[in-house]
């Protein structure tokens, strides 16, 4: 099976984030990492390849820094990578990102495309599903298991509140992968070395531009969310805080 | 003709998902703000009963969108049916709850119509005749005001809990119901879903617990879970966790709190090293008292905590256990 994995670089989980001057986005001088569900999507693609053979290709759209996620993917075992490299990709809405990805792979024939189910930064939860529609392929979201059947696949979708559901579907298809579907591997030293010689195709904004349209939604501004509860911050040395907490547990929460 | 807001309510196996009422409340608020008409639709097979349930609320009309192909949910059939209906009825704004089902098909629907959807919104405002929809970004660290830059219909989904279902207005009289029969060709529907099922029998029922100590990724290593267990024991409570802890197998799945785990409402919820992602918060924000310990003063968990401790949980928890033992001798 030939599998494409769409991956995104996002700010590191505990990176302190600051707003840019216009208040429309964050300041970009933070540390980045692979969007977590995308790491699980890559792992799943590698496992499928180990079982059924084929090829795993990683793709990302973003500025030069985002090449790091492709390097990591190659080091973990992806066969090659595609980098839509331009800072302008950060400002595209989900529809345009999906259009750019579709344009970049128009001469390829994949059996499966994986994306993470949503990104840790924008959290639109759209790119995979939009991509499926643009390609005219079936899709399934929030996937926790994938098996090959005769001429298609059988996937396990996570539903709300602890429910699941199996779905049979034909190939080619797009799946959005949920964190926790598998256990992530680490890149080995050999893998990191080999990654340097693996092919990385660069795609410019100009090449995919004809496929894009105007953004249909616009982030006007970002702000710090409003608190919904009156939070009391307890301060002091740990021993003092412990005493204050016990006081709250007794007299406010009344559980002691 | 006046502009219309259309709320598409969610049904599964002939039952309305309660979160649909919240979306109708959002629609009622938007209708007041804009002066637009509020209509509702329910899609499925034999849904006229559900349509009349919705028609009792303050909406001007309810559509029962029906096809045998809508009997079980598939993204192909739902997107096809709603596309046909929306293309002919031309609402300005289409609202749905941000459920697993809706997020599975609404990006497809919007794309098929050459439109966009602003997902997972927590509110809206109107400034100078322009509607802005507020949604969280960066895992709740920021909120963003987002506008539509293209033509209607504009699609919006609202987060679970963003509006209060008990604020719903009933209509003076039942709204008229119109049946809309949709033809969907066989080849359109490609997925073949099976029945939904629950994975494992639940060994613990956290919904009954009055005290819950919950751990998140801040606990760092599996062996440190023991420390949280000691705290839970000292308080006579249950141990629970955020999703990554259960994904890693450090605690069993039935101890997971959140949208894909259990929804709890204890007297006390003590969160250790949990950032407060919305999918976790929906499962515990009904707790009477929330205490959060997190080393990051900007962690979103503090937005809903009653008592907050900014600090290292490994410094705070051991003396806390000692203090509790002083006032509450082990039983
Ligand atoms: C469809 C979907 C469904 C989901 N369902 C659920 C669900 O049911 N339940 C759920 O919980 N999540 C769920 N999630 C995942 C959710 O989005 C978050 O990823 C998850 O809740 C994060 O868990 P966490 O807070 O433990 O980890 P993180 O977000 O990594 O937070 C760890 C926190 O620990 C703090 N910390 C680190 N070290 C220390 C220390 N020494 N002392 C004190 N604090 C420390 C950090 O500052 C940080 O805030 C779901 C996601 C999706 C997309």
PDB file of N, CA, C and O in Angstrom, chain A residues 52-116:
ATOM      1  N   UNK A  52       2.034  -4.910   5.145  1.00  0.00           N
ATOM      2  CA  UNK A  52       1.544  -5.157   3.786  1.00  0.00           C
ATOM      3  C   UNK A  52       2.514  -4.734   2.695  1.00  0.00           C
ATOM      4  O   UNK A  52       2.195  -4.864   1.515  1.00  0.00           O
ATOM      5  N   UNK A  53       3.647  -4.155   3.066  1.00  0.00           N
ATOM      6  CA  UNK A  53       4.571  -3.642   2.060  1.00  0.00           C
ATOM      7  C   UNK A  53       4.092  -2.321   1.508  1.00  0.00           C
ATOM      8  O   UNK A  53       3.037  -1.823   1.909  1.00  0.00           O
ATOM      9  N   UNK A  54       4.854  -1.732   0.593  1.00  0.00           N
ATOM     10  CA  UNK A  54       4.423  -0.474  -0.004  1.00  0.00           C
ATOM     11  C   UNK A  54       5.371   0.651   0.318  1.00  0.00           C
ATOM     12  O   UNK A  54       6.578   0.432   0.512  1.00  0.00           O
ATOM     13  N   UNK A  55       4.807   1.850   0.393  1.00  0.00           N
ATOM     14  CA  UNK A  55       5.639   3.033   0.556  1.00  0.00           C
ATOM     15  C   UNK A  55       4.953   4.027   1.485  1.00  0.00           C
ATOM     16  O   UNK A  55       3.734   4.149   1.458  1.00  0.00           O
ATOM     17  N   UNK A  56       5.754   4.725   2.299  1.00  0.00           N
ATOM     18  CA  UNK A  56       5.207   5.777   3.159  1.00  0.00           C
ATOM     19  C   UNK A  56       5.849   7.105   2.776  1.00  0.00           C
ATOM     20  O   UNK A  56       7.071   7.233   2.761  1.00  0.00           O
ATOM     21  N   UNK A  57       4.986   8.080   2.455  1.00  0.00           N
ATOM     22  CA  UNK A  57       5.466   9.404   2.059  1.00  0.00           C
ATOM     23  C   UNK A  57       4.906  10.425   3.052  1.00  0.00           C
ATOM     24  O   UNK A  57       3.710  10.423   3.338  1.00  0.00           O
ATOM     25  N   UNK A  58       5.794  11.274   3.585  1.00  0.00           N
ATOM     26  CA  UNK A  58       5.345  12.321   4.513  1.00  0.00           C
ATOM     27  C   UNK A  58       5.282  13.650   3.780  1.00  0.00           C
ATOM     28  O   UNK A  58       6.141  13.948   2.955  1.00  0.00           O
ATOM     29  N   UNK A  59       4.249  14.436   4.082  1.00  0.00           N
ATOM     30  CA  UNK A  59       4.095  15.740   3.415  1.00  0.00           C
ATOM     31  C   UNK A  59       3.776  16.801   4.450  1.00  0.00           C
ATOM     32  O   UNK A  59       3.070  16.533   5.430  1.00  0.00           O
ATOM     33  N   UNK A  60       4.329  18.006   4.277  1.00  0.00           N
ATOM     34  CA  UNK A  60       3.928  19.122   5.120  1.00  0.00           C
ATOM     35  C   UNK A  60       3.903  20.398   4.292  1.00  0.00           C
ATOM     36  O   UNK A  60       4.561  20.488   3.252  1.00  0.00           O
ATOM     37  N   UNK A  61       3.130  21.377   4.741  1.00  0.00           N
ATOM     38  CA  UNK A  61       3.106  22.703   4.125  1.00  0.00           C
ATOM     39  C   UNK A  61       3.457  23.694   5.214  1.00  0.00           C
ATOM     40  O   UNK A  61       2.762  23.770   6.234  1.00  0.00           O
ATOM     41  N   UNK A  62       4.545  24.443   5.019  1.00  0.00           N
ATOM     42  CA  UNK A  62       4.957  25.402   6.043  1.00  0.00           C
ATOM     43  C   UNK A  62       6.310  25.984   5.715  1.00  0.00           C
ATOM     44  O   UNK A  62       6.940  25.593   4.727  1.00  0.00           O
ATOM     45  N   UNK A  63       6.777  26.911   6.557  1.00  0.00           N
ATOM     46  CA  UNK A  63       8.056  27.567   6.298  1.00  0.00           C
ATOM     47  C   UNK A  63       9.234  26.603   6.454  1.00  0.00           C
ATOM     48  O   UNK A  63       9.042  25.442   6.820  1.00  0.00           O
ATOM     49  N   UNK A  64      10.449  27.097   6.208  1.00  0.00           N
ATOM     50  CA  UNK A  64      11.651  26.272   6.240  1.00  0.00           C
ATOM     51  C   UNK A  64      11.744  25.444   7.527  1.00  0.00           C
ATOM     52  O   UNK A  64      12.086  24.262   7.487  1.00  0.00           O
ATOM     53  N   UNK A  65      11.401  26.059   8.681  1.00  0.00           N
ATOM     54  CA  UNK A  65      11.519  25.352   9.957  1.00  0.00           C
ATOM     55  C   UNK A  65      10.730  24.042   9.987  1.00  0.00           C
ATOM     56  O   UNK A  65      11.089  23.101  10.691  1.00  0.00           O
ATOM     57  N   UNK A  66       9.641  23.980   9.209  1.00  0.00           N
ATOM     58  CA  UNK A  66       8.766  22.807   9.300  1.00  0.00           C
ATOM     59  C   UNK A  66       9.373  21.578   8.619  1.00  0.00           C
ATOM     60  O   UNK A  66       8.836  20.475   8.737  1.00  0.00           O
ATOM     61  N   UNK A  67      10.516  21.768   7.935  1.00  0.00           N
ATOM     62  CA  UNK A  67      11.194  20.612   7.352  1.00  0.00           C
ATOM     63  C   UNK A  67      11.575  19.604   8.446  1.00  0.00           C
ATOM     64  O   UNK A  67      11.690  18.403   8.187  1.00  0.00           O
ATOM     65  N   UNK A  68      11.729  20.105   9.667  1.00  0.00           N
ATOM     66  CA  UNK A  68      12.100  19.241  10.793  1.00  0.00           C
ATOM     67  C   UNK A  68      11.127  18.059  10.952  1.00  0.00           C
ATOM     68  O   UNK A  68      11.546  16.937  11.222  1.00  0.00           O
ATOM     69  N   UNK A  69       9.818  18.285  10.745  1.00  0.00           N
ATOM     70  CA  UNK A  69       8.864  17.180  10.928  1.00  0.00           C
ATOM     71  C   UNK A  69       9.080  16.116   9.851  1.00  0.00           C
ATOM     72  O   UNK A  69       8.884  14.921  10.099  1.00  0.00           O
ATOM     73  N   UNK A  70       9.490  16.560   8.655  1.00  0.00           N
ATOM     74  CA  UNK A  70       9.746  15.588   7.582  1.00  0.00           C
ATOM     75  C   UNK A  70      11.024  14.811   7.875  1.00  0.00           C
ATOM     76  O   UNK A  70      11.090  13.597   7.669  1.00  0.00           O
ATOM     77  N   UNK A  71      12.049  15.513   8.383  1.00  0.00           N
ATOM     78  CA  UNK A  71      13.305  14.840   8.762  1.00  0.00           C
ATOM     79  C   UNK A  71      13.014  13.752   9.796  1.00  0.00           C
ATOM     80  O   UNK A  71      13.541  12.644   9.723  1.00  0.00           O
ATOM     81  N   UNK A  72      12.198  14.097  10.760  1.00  0.00           N
ATOM     82  CA  UNK A  72      11.852  13.117  11.801  1.00  0.00           C
ATOM     83  C   UNK A  72      11.116  11.929  11.206  1.00  0.00           C
ATOM     84  O   UNK A  72      11.354  10.781  11.579  1.00  0.00           O
ATOM     85  N   UNK A  73      10.197  12.219  10.282  1.00  0.00           N
ATOM     86  CA  UNK A  73       9.423  11.144   9.649  1.00  0.00           C
ATOM     87  C   UNK A  73      10.346  10.219   8.865  1.00  0.00           C
ATOM     88  O   UNK A  73      10.220   8.987   8.920  1.00  0.00           O
ATOM     89  N   UNK A  74      11.288  10.815   8.134  1.00  0.00           N
ATOM     90  CA  UNK A  74      12.229  10.012   7.351  1.00  0.00           C
ATOM     91  C   UNK A  74      13.108   9.176   8.285  1.00  0.00           C
ATOM     92  O   UNK A  74      13.386   8.004   8.018  1.00  0.00           O
ATOM     93  N   UNK A  75      13.515   9.770   9.406  1.00  0.00           N
ATOM     94  CA  UNK A  75      14.372   9.056  10.354  1.00  0.00           C
ATOM     95  C   UNK A  75      13.630   7.874  10.976  1.00  0.00           C
ATOM     96  O   UNK A  75      14.216   6.848  11.304  1.00  0.00           O
ATOM     97  N   UNK A  76      12.312   8.019  11.131  1.00  0.00           N
ATOM     98  CA  UNK A  76      11.539   6.924  11.729  1.00  0.00           C
ATOM     99  C   UNK A  76      11.196   5.845  10.710  1.00  0.00           C
ATOM    100  O   UNK A  76      10.718   4.776  11.080  1.00  0.00           O
ATOM    101  N   UNK A  77      11.370   6.144   9.416  1.00  0.00           N
ATOM    102  CA  UNK A  77      11.137   5.083   8.436  1.00  0.00           C
ATOM    103  C   UNK A  77      10.352   5.459   7.204  1.00  0.00           C
ATOM    104  O   UNK A  77      10.135   4.615   6.330  1.00  0.00           O
ATOM    105  N   UNK A  78       9.873   6.703   7.101  1.00  0.00           N
ATOM    106  CA  UNK A  78       9.196   7.113   5.866  1.00  0.00           C
ATOM    107  C   UNK A  78      10.194   7.019   4.713  1.00  0.00           C
ATOM    108  O   UNK A  78      11.393   7.190   4.902  1.00  0.00           O
ATOM    109  N   UNK A  79       9.697   6.716   3.498  1.00  0.00           N
ATOM    110  CA  UNK A  79      10.593   6.495   2.363  1.00  0.00           C
ATOM    111  C   UNK A  79      11.013   7.793   1.691  1.00  0.00           C
ATOM    112  O   UNK A  79      12.114   7.911   1.195  1.00  0.00           O
ATOM    113  N   UNK A  80      10.084   8.741   1.632  1.00  0.00           N
ATOM    114  CA  UNK A  80      10.437  10.038   1.055  1.00  0.00           C
ATOM    115  C   UNK A  80       9.490  11.096   1.599  1.00  0.00           C
ATOM    116  O   UNK A  80       8.532  10.773   2.315  1.00  0.00           O
ATOM    117  N   UNK A  81       9.786  12.353   1.227  1.00  0.00           N
ATOM    118  CA  UNK A  81       9.005  13.452   1.801  1.00  0.00           C
ATOM    119  C   UNK A  81       8.717  14.504   0.749  1.00  0.00           C
ATOM    120  O   UNK A  81       9.425  14.606  -0.258  1.00  0.00           O
ATOM    121  N   UNK A  82       7.649  15.261   0.983  1.00  0.00           N
ATOM    122  CA  UNK A  82       7.284  16.379   0.108  1.00  0.00           C
ATOM    123  C   UNK A  82       7.118  17.611   0.989  1.00  0.00           C
ATOM    124  O   UNK A  82       6.358  17.579   1.973  1.00  0.00           O
ATOM    125  N   UNK A  83       7.825  18.670   0.680  1.00  0.00           N
ATOM    126  CA  UNK A  83       7.737  19.891   1.480  1.00  0.00           C
ATOM    127  C   UNK A  83       7.204  21.042   0.631  1.00  0.00           C
ATOM    128  O   UNK A  83       7.862  21.504  -0.286  1.00  0.00           O
ATOM    129  N   UNK A  84       5.980  21.460   0.954  1.00  0.00           N
ATOM    130  CA  UNK A  84       5.450  22.681   0.346  1.00  0.00           C
ATOM    131  C   UNK A  84       6.018  23.810   1.182  1.00  0.00           C
ATOM    132  O   UNK A  84       5.521  24.078   2.286  1.00  0.00           O
ATOM    133  N   UNK A  85       7.077  24.416   0.690  1.00  0.00           N
ATOM    134  CA  UNK A  85       7.834  25.312   1.552  1.00  0.00           C
ATOM    135  C   UNK A  85       7.544  26.765   1.241  1.00  0.00           C
ATOM    136  O   UNK A  85       7.892  27.292   0.190  1.00  0.00           O
ATOM    137  N   UNK A  86       6.889  27.418   2.200  1.00  0.00           N
ATOM    138  CA  UNK A  86       6.617  28.850   2.097  1.00  0.00           C
ATOM    139  C   UNK A  86       5.980  29.301   3.403  1.00  0.00           C
ATOM    140  O   UNK A  86       5.090  28.614   3.926  1.00  0.00           O
ATOM    141  N   UNK A  87       6.418  30.423   3.933  1.00  0.00           N
ATOM    142  CA  UNK A  87       5.830  30.938   5.173  1.00  0.00           C
ATOM    143  C   UNK A  87       4.349  31.251   4.964  1.00  0.00           C
ATOM    144  O   UNK A  87       3.564  31.246   5.908  1.00  0.00           O
ATOM    145  N   UNK A  88       3.956  31.498   3.705  1.00  0.00           N
ATOM    146  CA  UNK A  88       2.576  31.856   3.396  1.00  0.00           C
ATOM    147  C   UNK A  88       1.569  30.747   3.686  1.00  0.00           C
ATOM    148  O   UNK A  88       0.383  31.005   3.864  1.00  0.00           O
ATOM    149  N   UNK A  89       2.038  29.487   3.760  1.00  0.00           N
ATOM    150  CA  UNK A  89       1.102  28.392   4.023  1.00  0.00           C
ATOM    151  C   UNK A  89       0.494  28.489   5.420  1.00  0.00           C
ATOM    152  O   UNK A  89      -0.592  27.986   5.671  1.00  0.00           O
ATOM    153  N   UNK A  90       1.198  29.156   6.339  1.00  0.00           N
ATOM    154  CA  UNK A  90       0.689  29.300   7.715  1.00  0.00           C
ATOM    155  C   UNK A  90      -0.621  30.087   7.730  1.00  0.00           C
ATOM    156  O   UNK A  90      -1.500  29.838   8.554  1.00  0.00           O
ATOM    157  N   UNK A  91      -0.773  31.021   6.791  1.00  0.00           N
ATOM    158  CA  UNK A  91      -1.956  31.876   6.809  1.00  0.00           C
ATOM    159  C   UNK A  91      -3.136  31.359   6.002  1.00  0.00           C
ATOM    160  O   UNK A  91      -4.139  32.046   5.858  1.00  0.00           O
ATOM    161  N   UNK A  92      -3.043  30.141   5.476  1.00  0.00           N
ATOM    162  CA  UNK A  92      -4.150  29.617   4.663  1.00  0.00           C
ATOM    163  C   UNK A  92      -5.231  28.989   5.540  1.00  0.00           C
ATOM    164  O   UNK A  92      -4.946  28.416   6.581  1.00  0.00           O
ATOM    165  N   UNK A  93      -6.475  29.080   5.095  1.00  0.00           N
ATOM    166  CA  UNK A  93      -7.529  28.369   5.825  1.00  0.00           C
ATOM    167  C   UNK A  93      -7.499  26.888   5.421  1.00  0.00           C
ATOM    168  O   UNK A  93      -6.746  26.489   4.515  1.00  0.00           O
ATOM    169  N   UNK A  94      -8.302  26.075   6.103  1.00  0.00           N
ATOM    170  CA  UNK A  94      -8.207  24.616   5.923  1.00  0.00           C
ATOM    171  C   UNK A  94      -8.491  24.214   4.475  1.00  0.00           C
ATOM    172  O   UNK A  94      -7.848  23.316   3.932  1.00  0.00           O
ATOM    173  N   UNK A  95      -9.444  24.900   3.836  1.00  0.00           N
ATOM    174  CA  UNK A  95      -9.778  24.565   2.444  1.00  0.00           C
ATOM    175  C   UNK A  95      -8.567  24.789   1.538  1.00  0.00           C
ATOM    176  O   UNK A  95      -8.235  23.939   0.703  1.00  0.00           O
ATOM    177  N   UNK A  96      -7.895  25.905   1.714  1.00  0.00           N
ATOM    178  CA  UNK A  96      -6.733  26.188   0.872  1.00  0.00           C
ATOM    179  C   UNK A  96      -5.547  25.263   1.173  1.00  0.00           C
ATOM    180  O   UNK A  96      -4.818  24.887   0.266  1.00  0.00           O
ATOM    181  N   UNK A  97      -5.358  24.909   2.434  1.00  0.00           N
ATOM    182  CA  UNK A  97      -4.285  23.966   2.765  1.00  0.00           C
ATOM    183  C   UNK A  97      -4.551  22.636   2.058  1.00  0.00           C
ATOM    184  O   UNK A  97      -3.666  22.052   1.430  1.00  0.00           O
ATOM    185  N   UNK A  98      -5.797  22.184   2.115  1.00  0.00           N
ATOM    186  CA  UNK A  98      -6.147  20.917   1.468  1.00  0.00           C
ATOM    187  C   UNK A  98      -5.972  21.021  -0.046  1.00  0.00           C
ATOM    188  O   UNK A  98      -5.498  20.080  -0.691  1.00  0.00           O
ATOM    189  N   UNK A  99      -6.334  22.176  -0.622  1.00  0.00           N
ATOM    190  CA  UNK A  99      -6.143  22.369  -2.065  1.00  0.00           C
ATOM    191  C   UNK A  99      -4.661  22.306  -2.424  1.00  0.00           C
ATOM    192  O   UNK A  99      -4.280  21.717  -3.440  1.00  0.00           O
ATOM    193  N   UNK A 100      -3.825  22.925  -1.583  1.00  0.00           N
ATOM    194  CA  UNK A 100      -2.384  22.928  -1.848  1.00  0.00           C
ATOM    195  C   UNK A 100      -1.837  21.503  -1.779  1.00  0.00           C
ATOM    196  O   UNK A 100      -1.049  21.088  -2.638  1.00  0.00           O
ATOM    197  N   UNK A 101      -2.264  20.739  -0.769  1.00  0.00           N
ATOM    198  CA  UNK A 101      -1.796  19.356  -0.634  1.00  0.00           C
ATOM    199  C   UNK A 101      -2.243  18.536  -1.847  1.00  0.00           C
ATOM    200  O   UNK A 101      -1.462  17.769  -2.423  1.00  0.00           O
ATOM    201  N   UNK A 102      -3.507  18.704  -2.238  1.00  0.00           N
ATOM    202  CA  UNK A 102      -4.028  17.953  -3.383  1.00  0.00           C
ATOM    203  C   UNK A 102      -3.251  18.292  -4.648  1.00  0.00           C
ATOM    204  O   UNK A 102      -2.921  17.399  -5.443  1.00  0.00           O
ATOM    205  N   UNK A 103      -2.923  19.560  -4.829  1.00  0.00           N
ATOM    206  CA  UNK A 103      -2.184  19.978  -6.025  1.00  0.00           C
ATOM    207  C   UNK A 103      -0.781  19.370  -6.032  1.00  0.00           C
ATOM    208  O   UNK A 103      -0.276  18.955  -7.080  1.00  0.00           O
ATOM    209  N   UNK A 104      -0.177  19.297  -4.853  1.00  0.00           N
ATOM    210  CA  UNK A 104       1.197  18.795  -4.771  1.00  0.00           C
ATOM    211  C   UNK A 104       1.295  17.303  -5.075  1.00  0.00           C
ATOM    212  O   UNK A 104       2.351  16.806  -5.445  1.00  0.00           O
ATOM    213  N   UNK A 105       0.203  16.556  -4.919  1.00  0.00           N
ATOM    214  CA  UNK A 105       0.251  15.099  -5.131  1.00  0.00           C
ATOM    215  C   UNK A 105      -0.532  14.670  -6.370  1.00  0.00           C
ATOM    216  O   UNK A 105      -0.849  13.495  -6.545  1.00  0.00           O
ATOM    217  N   UNK A 106      -0.837  15.622  -7.250  1.00  0.00           N
ATOM    218  CA  UNK A 106      -1.747  15.291  -8.357  1.00  0.00           C
ATOM    219  C   UNK A 106      -1.182  14.223  -9.303  1.00  0.00           C
ATOM    220  O   UNK A 106      -1.937  13.514  -9.946  1.00  0.00           O
ATOM    221  N   UNK A 107       0.142  14.075  -9.343  1.00  0.00           N
ATOM    222  CA  UNK A 107       0.719  13.064 -10.236  1.00  0.00           C
ATOM    223  C   UNK A 107       1.049  11.760  -9.516  1.00  0.00           C
ATOM    224  O   UNK A 107       1.709  10.888 -10.068  1.00  0.00           O
ATOM    225  N   UNK A 108       0.613  11.643  -8.262  1.00  0.00           N
ATOM    226  CA  UNK A 108       0.912  10.432  -7.498  1.00  0.00           C
ATOM    227  C   UNK A 108      -0.354   9.599  -7.361  1.00  0.00           C
ATOM    228  O   UNK A 108      -1.466  10.100  -7.524  1.00  0.00           O
ATOM    229  N   UNK A 109      -0.148   8.305  -7.038  1.00  0.00           N
ATOM    230  CA  UNK A 109      -1.323   7.459  -6.818  1.00  0.00           C
ATOM    231  C   UNK A 109      -1.235   6.776  -5.457  1.00  0.00           C
ATOM    232  O   UNK A 109      -0.562   5.762  -5.310  1.00  0.00           O
ATOM    233  N   UNK A 110      -1.877   7.356  -4.481  1.00  0.00           N
ATOM    234  CA  UNK A 110      -1.862   6.769  -3.142  1.00  0.00           C
ATOM    235  C   UNK A 110      -3.088   5.889  -2.931  1.00  0.00           C
ATOM    236  O   UNK A 110      -4.145   6.125  -3.516  1.00  0.00           O
ATOM    237  N   UNK A 111      -2.934   4.875  -2.070  1.00  0.00           N
ATOM    238  CA  UNK A 111      -4.085   4.059  -1.668  1.00  0.00           C
ATOM    239  C   UNK A 111      -4.768   4.664  -0.449  1.00  0.00           C
ATOM    240  O   UNK A 111      -5.970   4.557  -0.272  1.00  0.00           O
ATOM    241  N   UNK A 112      -3.935   5.270   0.409  1.00  0.00           N
ATOM    242  CA  UNK A 112      -4.468   5.831   1.641  1.00  0.00           C
ATOM    243  C   UNK A 112      -3.782   7.154   1.931  1.00  0.00           C
ATOM    244  O   UNK A 112      -2.587   7.314   1.659  1.00  0.00           O
ATOM    245  N   UNK A 113      -4.543   8.087   2.476  1.00  0.00           N
ATOM    246  CA  UNK A 113      -3.957   9.316   3.000  1.00  0.00           C
ATOM    247  C   UNK A 113      -4.352   9.410   4.468  1.00  0.00           C
ATOM    248  O   UNK A 113      -5.532   9.280   4.809  1.00  0.00           O
ATOM    249  N   UNK A 114      -3.366   9.602   5.339  1.00  0.00           N
ATOM    250  CA  UNK A 114      -3.632   9.801   6.767  1.00  0.00           C
ATOM    251  C   UNK A 114      -3.369  11.256   7.130  1.00  0.00           C
ATOM    252  O   UNK A 114      -2.400  11.843   6.660  1.00  0.00           O
ATOM    253  N   UNK A 115      -4.212  11.795   8.000  1.00  0.00           N
ATOM    254  CA  UNK A 115      -3.899  13.059   8.671  1.00  0.00           C
ATOM    255  C   UNK A 115      -4.154  12.828  10.153  1.00  0.00           C
ATOM    256  O   UNK A 115      -4.834  11.868  10.528  1.00  0.00           O
ATOM    257  N   UNK A 116      -3.616  13.696  11.004  1.00  0.00           N
ATOM    258  CA  UNK A 116      -4.047  13.686  12.391  1.00  0.00           C
ATOM    259  C   UNK A 116      -5.483  14.174  12.435  1.00  0.00           C
ATOM    260  O   UNK A 116      -5.948  14.828  11.500  1.00  0.00           O
TER     261      UNK A 116
END
